[in-house]
Coordinates of C-alpha atoms and ligand atoms in Angstrom, one line a residue:
X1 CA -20.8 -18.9 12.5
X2 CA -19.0 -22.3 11.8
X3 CA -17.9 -24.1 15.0
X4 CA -14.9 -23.0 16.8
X5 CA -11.6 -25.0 17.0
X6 CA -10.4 -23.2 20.5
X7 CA -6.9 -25.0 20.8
X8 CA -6.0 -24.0 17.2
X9 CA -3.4 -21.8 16.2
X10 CA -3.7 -20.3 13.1
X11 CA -1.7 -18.3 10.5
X12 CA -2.3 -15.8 7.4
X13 CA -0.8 -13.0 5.7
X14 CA -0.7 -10.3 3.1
X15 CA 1.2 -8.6 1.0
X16 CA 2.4 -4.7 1.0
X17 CA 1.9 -3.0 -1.8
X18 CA 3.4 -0.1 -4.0
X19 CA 1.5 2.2 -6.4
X20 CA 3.4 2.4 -9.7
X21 CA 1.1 4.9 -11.1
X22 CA -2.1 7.0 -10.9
X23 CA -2.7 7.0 -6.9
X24 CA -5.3 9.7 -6.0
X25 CA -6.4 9.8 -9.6
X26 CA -7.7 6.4 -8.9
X27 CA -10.7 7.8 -6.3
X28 CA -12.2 9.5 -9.4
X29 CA -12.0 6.4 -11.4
X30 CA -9.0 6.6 -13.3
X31 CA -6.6 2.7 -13.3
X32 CA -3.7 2.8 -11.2
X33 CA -0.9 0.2 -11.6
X34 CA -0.3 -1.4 -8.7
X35 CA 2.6 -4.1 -7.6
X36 CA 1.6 -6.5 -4.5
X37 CA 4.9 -6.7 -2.6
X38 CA 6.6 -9.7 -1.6
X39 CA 7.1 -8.7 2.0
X40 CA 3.7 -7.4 4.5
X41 CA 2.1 -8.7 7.1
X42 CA 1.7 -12.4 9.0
X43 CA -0.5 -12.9 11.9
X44 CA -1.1 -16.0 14.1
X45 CA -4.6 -16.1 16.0
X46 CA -5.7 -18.3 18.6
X47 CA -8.3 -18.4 21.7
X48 CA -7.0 -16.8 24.5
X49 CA -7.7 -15.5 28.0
X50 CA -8.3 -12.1 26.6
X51 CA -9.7 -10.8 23.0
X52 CA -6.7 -8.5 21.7
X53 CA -4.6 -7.5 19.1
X54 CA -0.8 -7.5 19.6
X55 CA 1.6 -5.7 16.7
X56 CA 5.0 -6.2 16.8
X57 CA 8.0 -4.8 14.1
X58 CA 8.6 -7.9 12.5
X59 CA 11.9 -6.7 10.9
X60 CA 13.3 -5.7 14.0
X61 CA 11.1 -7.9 16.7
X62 CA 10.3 -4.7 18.7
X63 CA 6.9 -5.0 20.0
X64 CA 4.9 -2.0 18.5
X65 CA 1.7 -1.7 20.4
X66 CA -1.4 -4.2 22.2
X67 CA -5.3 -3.5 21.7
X68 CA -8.4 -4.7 23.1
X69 CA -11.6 -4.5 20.6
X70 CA -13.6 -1.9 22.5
X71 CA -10.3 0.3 23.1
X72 CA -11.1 4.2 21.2
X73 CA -8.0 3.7 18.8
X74 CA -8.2 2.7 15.0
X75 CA -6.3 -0.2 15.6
X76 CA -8.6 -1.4 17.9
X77 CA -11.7 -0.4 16.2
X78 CA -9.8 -2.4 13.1
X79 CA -9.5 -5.4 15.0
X80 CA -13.2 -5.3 16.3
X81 CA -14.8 -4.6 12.7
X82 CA -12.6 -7.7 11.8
X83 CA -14.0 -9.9 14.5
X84 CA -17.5 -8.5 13.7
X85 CA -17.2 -9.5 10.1
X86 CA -16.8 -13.3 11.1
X87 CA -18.7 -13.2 14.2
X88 CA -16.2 -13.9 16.6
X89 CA -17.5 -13.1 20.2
X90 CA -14.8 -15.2 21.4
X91 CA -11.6 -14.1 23.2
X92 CA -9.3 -14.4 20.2
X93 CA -5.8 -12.7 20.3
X94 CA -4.0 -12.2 17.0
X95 CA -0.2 -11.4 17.4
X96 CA 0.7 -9.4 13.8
X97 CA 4.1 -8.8 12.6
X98 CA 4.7 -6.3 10.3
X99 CA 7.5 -6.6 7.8
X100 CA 7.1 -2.9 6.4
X101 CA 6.5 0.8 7.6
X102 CA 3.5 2.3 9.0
X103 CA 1.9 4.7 7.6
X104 CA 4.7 5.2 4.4
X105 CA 2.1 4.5 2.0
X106 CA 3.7 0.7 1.4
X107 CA -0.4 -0.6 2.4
X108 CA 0.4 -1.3 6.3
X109 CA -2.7 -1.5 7.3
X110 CA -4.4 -3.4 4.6
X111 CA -1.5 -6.2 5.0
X112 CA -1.6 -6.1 8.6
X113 CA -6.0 -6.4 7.9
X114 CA -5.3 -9.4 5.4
X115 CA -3.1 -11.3 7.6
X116 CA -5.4 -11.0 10.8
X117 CA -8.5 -11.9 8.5
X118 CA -6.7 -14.9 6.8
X119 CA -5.7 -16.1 10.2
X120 CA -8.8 -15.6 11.4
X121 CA -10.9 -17.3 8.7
X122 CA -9.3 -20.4 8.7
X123 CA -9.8 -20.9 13.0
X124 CA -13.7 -19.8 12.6
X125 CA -14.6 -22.0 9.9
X126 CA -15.8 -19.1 7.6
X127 CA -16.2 -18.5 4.0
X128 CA -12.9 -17.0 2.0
X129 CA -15.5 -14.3 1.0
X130 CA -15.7 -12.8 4.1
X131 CA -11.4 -11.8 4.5
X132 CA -12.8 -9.1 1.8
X133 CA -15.5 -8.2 4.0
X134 CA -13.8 -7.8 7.2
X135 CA -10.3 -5.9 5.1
X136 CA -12.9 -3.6 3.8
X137 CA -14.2 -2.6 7.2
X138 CA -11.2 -2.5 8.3
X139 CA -9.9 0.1 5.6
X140 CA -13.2 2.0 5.9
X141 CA -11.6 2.6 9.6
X142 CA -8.3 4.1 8.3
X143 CA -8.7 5.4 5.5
X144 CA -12.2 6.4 5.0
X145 CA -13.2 6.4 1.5
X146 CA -10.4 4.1 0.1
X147 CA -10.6 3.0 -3.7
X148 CA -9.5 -0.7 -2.4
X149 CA -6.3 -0.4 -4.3
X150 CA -4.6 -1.5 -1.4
X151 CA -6.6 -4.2 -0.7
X152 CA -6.8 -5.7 -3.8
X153 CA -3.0 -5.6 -3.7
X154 CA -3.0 -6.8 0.0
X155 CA -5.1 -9.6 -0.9
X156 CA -3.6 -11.1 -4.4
X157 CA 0.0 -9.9 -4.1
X158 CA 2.2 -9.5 -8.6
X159 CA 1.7 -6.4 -10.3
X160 CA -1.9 -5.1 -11.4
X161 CA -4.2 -2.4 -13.3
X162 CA -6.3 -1.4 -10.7
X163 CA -9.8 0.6 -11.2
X164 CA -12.6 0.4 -8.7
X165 CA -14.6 -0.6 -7.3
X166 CA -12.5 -4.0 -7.5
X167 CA -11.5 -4.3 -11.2
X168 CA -8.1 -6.2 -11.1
X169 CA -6.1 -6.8 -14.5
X170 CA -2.8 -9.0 -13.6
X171 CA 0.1 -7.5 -15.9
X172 CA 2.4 -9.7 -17.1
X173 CA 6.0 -7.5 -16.9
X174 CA 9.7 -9.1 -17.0
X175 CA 11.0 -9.0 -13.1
X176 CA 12.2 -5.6 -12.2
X177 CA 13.7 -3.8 -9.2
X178 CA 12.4 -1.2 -7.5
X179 CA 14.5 1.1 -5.0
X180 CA 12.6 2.9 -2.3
X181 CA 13.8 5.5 0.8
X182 CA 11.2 6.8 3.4
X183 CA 12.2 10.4 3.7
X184 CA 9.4 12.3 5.2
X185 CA 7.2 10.5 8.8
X186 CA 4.2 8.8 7.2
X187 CA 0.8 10.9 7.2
X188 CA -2.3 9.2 7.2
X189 CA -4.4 8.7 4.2
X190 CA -7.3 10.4 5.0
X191 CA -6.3 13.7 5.2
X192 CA -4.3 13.2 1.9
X193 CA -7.6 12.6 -0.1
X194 CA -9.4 15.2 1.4
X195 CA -7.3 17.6 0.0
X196 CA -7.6 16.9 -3.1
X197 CA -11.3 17.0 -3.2
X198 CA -11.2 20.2 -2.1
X199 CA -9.2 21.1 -4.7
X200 CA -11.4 19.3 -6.9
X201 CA -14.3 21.1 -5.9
X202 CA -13.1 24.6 -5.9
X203 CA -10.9 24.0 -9.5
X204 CA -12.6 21.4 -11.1
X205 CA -11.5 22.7 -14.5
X206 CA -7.6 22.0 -13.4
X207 CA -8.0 18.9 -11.6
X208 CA -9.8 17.6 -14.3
X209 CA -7.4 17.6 -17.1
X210 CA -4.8 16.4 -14.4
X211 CA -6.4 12.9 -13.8
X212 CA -6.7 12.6 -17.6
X213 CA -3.3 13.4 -17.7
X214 CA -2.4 10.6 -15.2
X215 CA -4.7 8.4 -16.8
X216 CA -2.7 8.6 -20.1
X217 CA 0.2 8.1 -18.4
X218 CA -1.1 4.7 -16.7
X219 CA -1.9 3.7 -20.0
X220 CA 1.7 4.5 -22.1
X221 CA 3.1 2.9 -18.4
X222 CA 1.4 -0.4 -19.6
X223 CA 3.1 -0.6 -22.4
X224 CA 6.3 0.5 -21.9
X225 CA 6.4 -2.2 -18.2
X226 CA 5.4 -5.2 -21.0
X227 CA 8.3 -4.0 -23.1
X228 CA 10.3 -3.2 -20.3
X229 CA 11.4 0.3 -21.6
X230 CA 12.6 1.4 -18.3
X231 CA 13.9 4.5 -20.2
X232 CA 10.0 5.7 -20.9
X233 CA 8.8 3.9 -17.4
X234 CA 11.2 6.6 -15.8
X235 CA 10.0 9.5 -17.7
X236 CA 6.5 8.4 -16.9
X237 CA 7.4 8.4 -13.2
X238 CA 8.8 12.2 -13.4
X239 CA 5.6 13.1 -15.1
X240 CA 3.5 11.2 -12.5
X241 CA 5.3 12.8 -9.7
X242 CA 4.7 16.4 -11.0
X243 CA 1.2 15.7 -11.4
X244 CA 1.2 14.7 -7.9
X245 CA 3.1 17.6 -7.1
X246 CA 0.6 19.9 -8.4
X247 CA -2.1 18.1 -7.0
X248 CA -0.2 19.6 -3.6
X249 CA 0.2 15.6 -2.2
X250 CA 4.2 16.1 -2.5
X251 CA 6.6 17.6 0.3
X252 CA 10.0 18.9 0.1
X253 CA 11.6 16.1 1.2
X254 CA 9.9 14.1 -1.0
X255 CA 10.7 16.3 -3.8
X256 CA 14.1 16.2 -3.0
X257 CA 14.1 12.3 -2.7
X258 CA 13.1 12.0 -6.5
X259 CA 15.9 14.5 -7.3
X260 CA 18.5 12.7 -5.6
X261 CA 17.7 9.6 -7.7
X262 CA 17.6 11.3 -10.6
X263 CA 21.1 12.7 -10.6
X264 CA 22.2 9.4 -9.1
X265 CA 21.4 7.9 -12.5
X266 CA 17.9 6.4 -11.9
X267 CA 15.7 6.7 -15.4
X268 CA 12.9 8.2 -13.0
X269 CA 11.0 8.2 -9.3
X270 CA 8.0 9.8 -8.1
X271 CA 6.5 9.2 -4.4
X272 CA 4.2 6.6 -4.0
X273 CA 0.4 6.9 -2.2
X274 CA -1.4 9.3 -0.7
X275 CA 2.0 11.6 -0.3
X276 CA 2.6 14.2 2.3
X277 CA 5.1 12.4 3.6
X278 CA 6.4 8.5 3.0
X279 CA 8.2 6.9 0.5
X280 CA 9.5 7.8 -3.0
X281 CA 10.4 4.9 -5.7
X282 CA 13.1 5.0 -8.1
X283 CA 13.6 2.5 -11.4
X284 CA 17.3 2.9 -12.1
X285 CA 19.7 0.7 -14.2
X286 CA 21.7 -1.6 -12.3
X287 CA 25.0 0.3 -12.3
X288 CA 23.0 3.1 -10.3
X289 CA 21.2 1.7 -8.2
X290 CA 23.8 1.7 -5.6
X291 CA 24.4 5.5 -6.0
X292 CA 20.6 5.8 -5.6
X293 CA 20.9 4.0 -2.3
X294 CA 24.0 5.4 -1.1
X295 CA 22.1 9.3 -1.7
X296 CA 19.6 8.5 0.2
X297 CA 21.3 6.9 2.9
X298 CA 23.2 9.8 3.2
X299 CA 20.2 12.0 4.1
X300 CA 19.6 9.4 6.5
X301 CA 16.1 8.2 5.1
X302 CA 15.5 4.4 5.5
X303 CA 16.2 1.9 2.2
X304 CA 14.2 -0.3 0.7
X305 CA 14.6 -3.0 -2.4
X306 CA 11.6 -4.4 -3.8
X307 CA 11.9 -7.2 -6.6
X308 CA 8.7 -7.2 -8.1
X309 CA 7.2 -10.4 -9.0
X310 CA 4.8 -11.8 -11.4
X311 CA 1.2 -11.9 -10.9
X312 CA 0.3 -14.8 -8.9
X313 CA -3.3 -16.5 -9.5
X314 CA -5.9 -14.7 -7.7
Ligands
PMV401 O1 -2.6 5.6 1.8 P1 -1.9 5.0 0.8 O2 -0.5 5.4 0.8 O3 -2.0 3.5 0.8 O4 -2.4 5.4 -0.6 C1 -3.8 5.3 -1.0 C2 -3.9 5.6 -2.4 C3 -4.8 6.8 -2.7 O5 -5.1 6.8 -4.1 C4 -4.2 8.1 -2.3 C5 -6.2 6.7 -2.0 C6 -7.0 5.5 -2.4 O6 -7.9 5.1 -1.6 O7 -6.8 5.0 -3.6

């Protein structure tokens, strides 16, 4: 590896993401639209006394958890895979702050991976090639078998077609606002997927038509996002959502989060990743989005706003 710079400190981060459309049907090769958030992860690294890995709730300045690299925890085993990809034997501590919920399917992990690899990268020297590297190893550790949606998203932030491996279409759509409540404990992802292949195996015959069904839906979603036809981008949603549904990846309070929105006004809202628990999106006309809000607050389910932004150049 390059040469170290030991009283550096450096800084990187990534972005959150949201799936739009077509999670899960995405591991079987269907596109899934995908909008990098403006808000994730940041991380500072420098050489310390000690190699570890501090995270700390950036929105609320609560300190969430420390790791060392050989600890038995994923986020240890993250941090260490990360390390390994650049070759740091050093004792590097990298202090994350998240800006975003674990676990809720907003792509956590992936941001809080980016913005320890970007940090990383720029105090060791290394190639920008290897933050891809070291997210994927990372990912591998909580998620498995991921599709890389969220680290493509993580990595590049604006909204994007996704299909893997790693083919990323940037979309250009008119800015939009996206309302989001966490109503169900996050689950991990893992677990999530798993289920559906077992589903997949035993009925391929339903599951089948189901992903083409979300496929066609990602690709009417295209459109109707360019010609900002919120109306049709709502009904899509709906559809999405009972796809989902019947894929068993939704829960009752889930369900009942898209069915608050709806009768608040908004034109549609489905949950968003791997499901079980986590968050559910709306797209509502401006007039409702406050009802939107104000229903979920009621149930007591964190908010969220998300103004999506245009693709930036990846
Ligand atoms: O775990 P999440 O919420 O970031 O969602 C991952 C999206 C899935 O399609 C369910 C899995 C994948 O790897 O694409």
């Amino acid at each position: 590896m390059a040469r170290l710079n030991t009283t550096q400190r450096t800084l990187g981060n990534g972005s959150g993401k949201l799936i739009l459309f077509g999670e899960h049907a995405v591991v079987y090769g269907s596109p899934a639209i995908v909008a990098g958030l403006g808000t994730g992860a940041t991380a500072a690294a420098h050489f310390a006394s000690e190699a570890r890995m501090t995270l700390t709730n950036g929105m609320t300045g609560e300190r969430l958890t420390e790791v060392t690299p050989d600890e038995d925890k994923p986020l240890a085993k993250s941090y260490k895979a990360i390390l390994a990809a650049f070759g740091v034997e050093g004792p590097m501590q990298v202090d994350v702050a998240l800006h975003l919920p674990i676990g809720a399917g907003l792509g956590s992990s992936a941001a809080m991976a980016v913005a320890c690899a970007r940090a990383i990268q720029t105090i060791a020297g290394a190639e920008p090639g290897t933050v891809k590297h070291a997210v994927e190893a990372s990912e591998k550790i909580f998620h498995g078998t991921p599709s890389g949606v969220d680290q493509a998203a993580a990595l590049g932030g604006g909204l994007f077609r996704f299909k893997r491996p790693d083919e990323v279409q940037p979309l250009v759509v008119p800015p939009f606002r996206v309302l989001a409540c966490q109503a169900a404990p996050g689950t991990s992802t893992a677990p999530m997927v798993a289920r559906v292949r077992e589903l997949h195996e035993q009925l391929p015959s339903l599951t089948d038509p189901i992903f083409t069904a979300i496929e066609a839906i990602v690709e009417r979603a295209e459109s109707a996002l360019a010609s900002a036809d919120w109306e049709r981008v709502g009904e899509l949603m709906d559809i999405n959502h009972g796809l989902l549904a019947a894929l068993g990846v939704s829960a009752a309070p889930l369900d009942e989060a898209v069915h608050l929105a709806r009768q608040s006004g908004a034109f549609g809202a489905k949950l968003t990743g791997a499901g079980g628990g986590g968050c559910v999106f709306a797209v509502a006309p401006p007039n409702a989005q406050e009802a939107v809000i104000e229903a979920w607050h009621q149930r007591g389910w964190p908010t969220f706003s998300f103004d999506l932004e245009p693709p930036r150049l990846r």
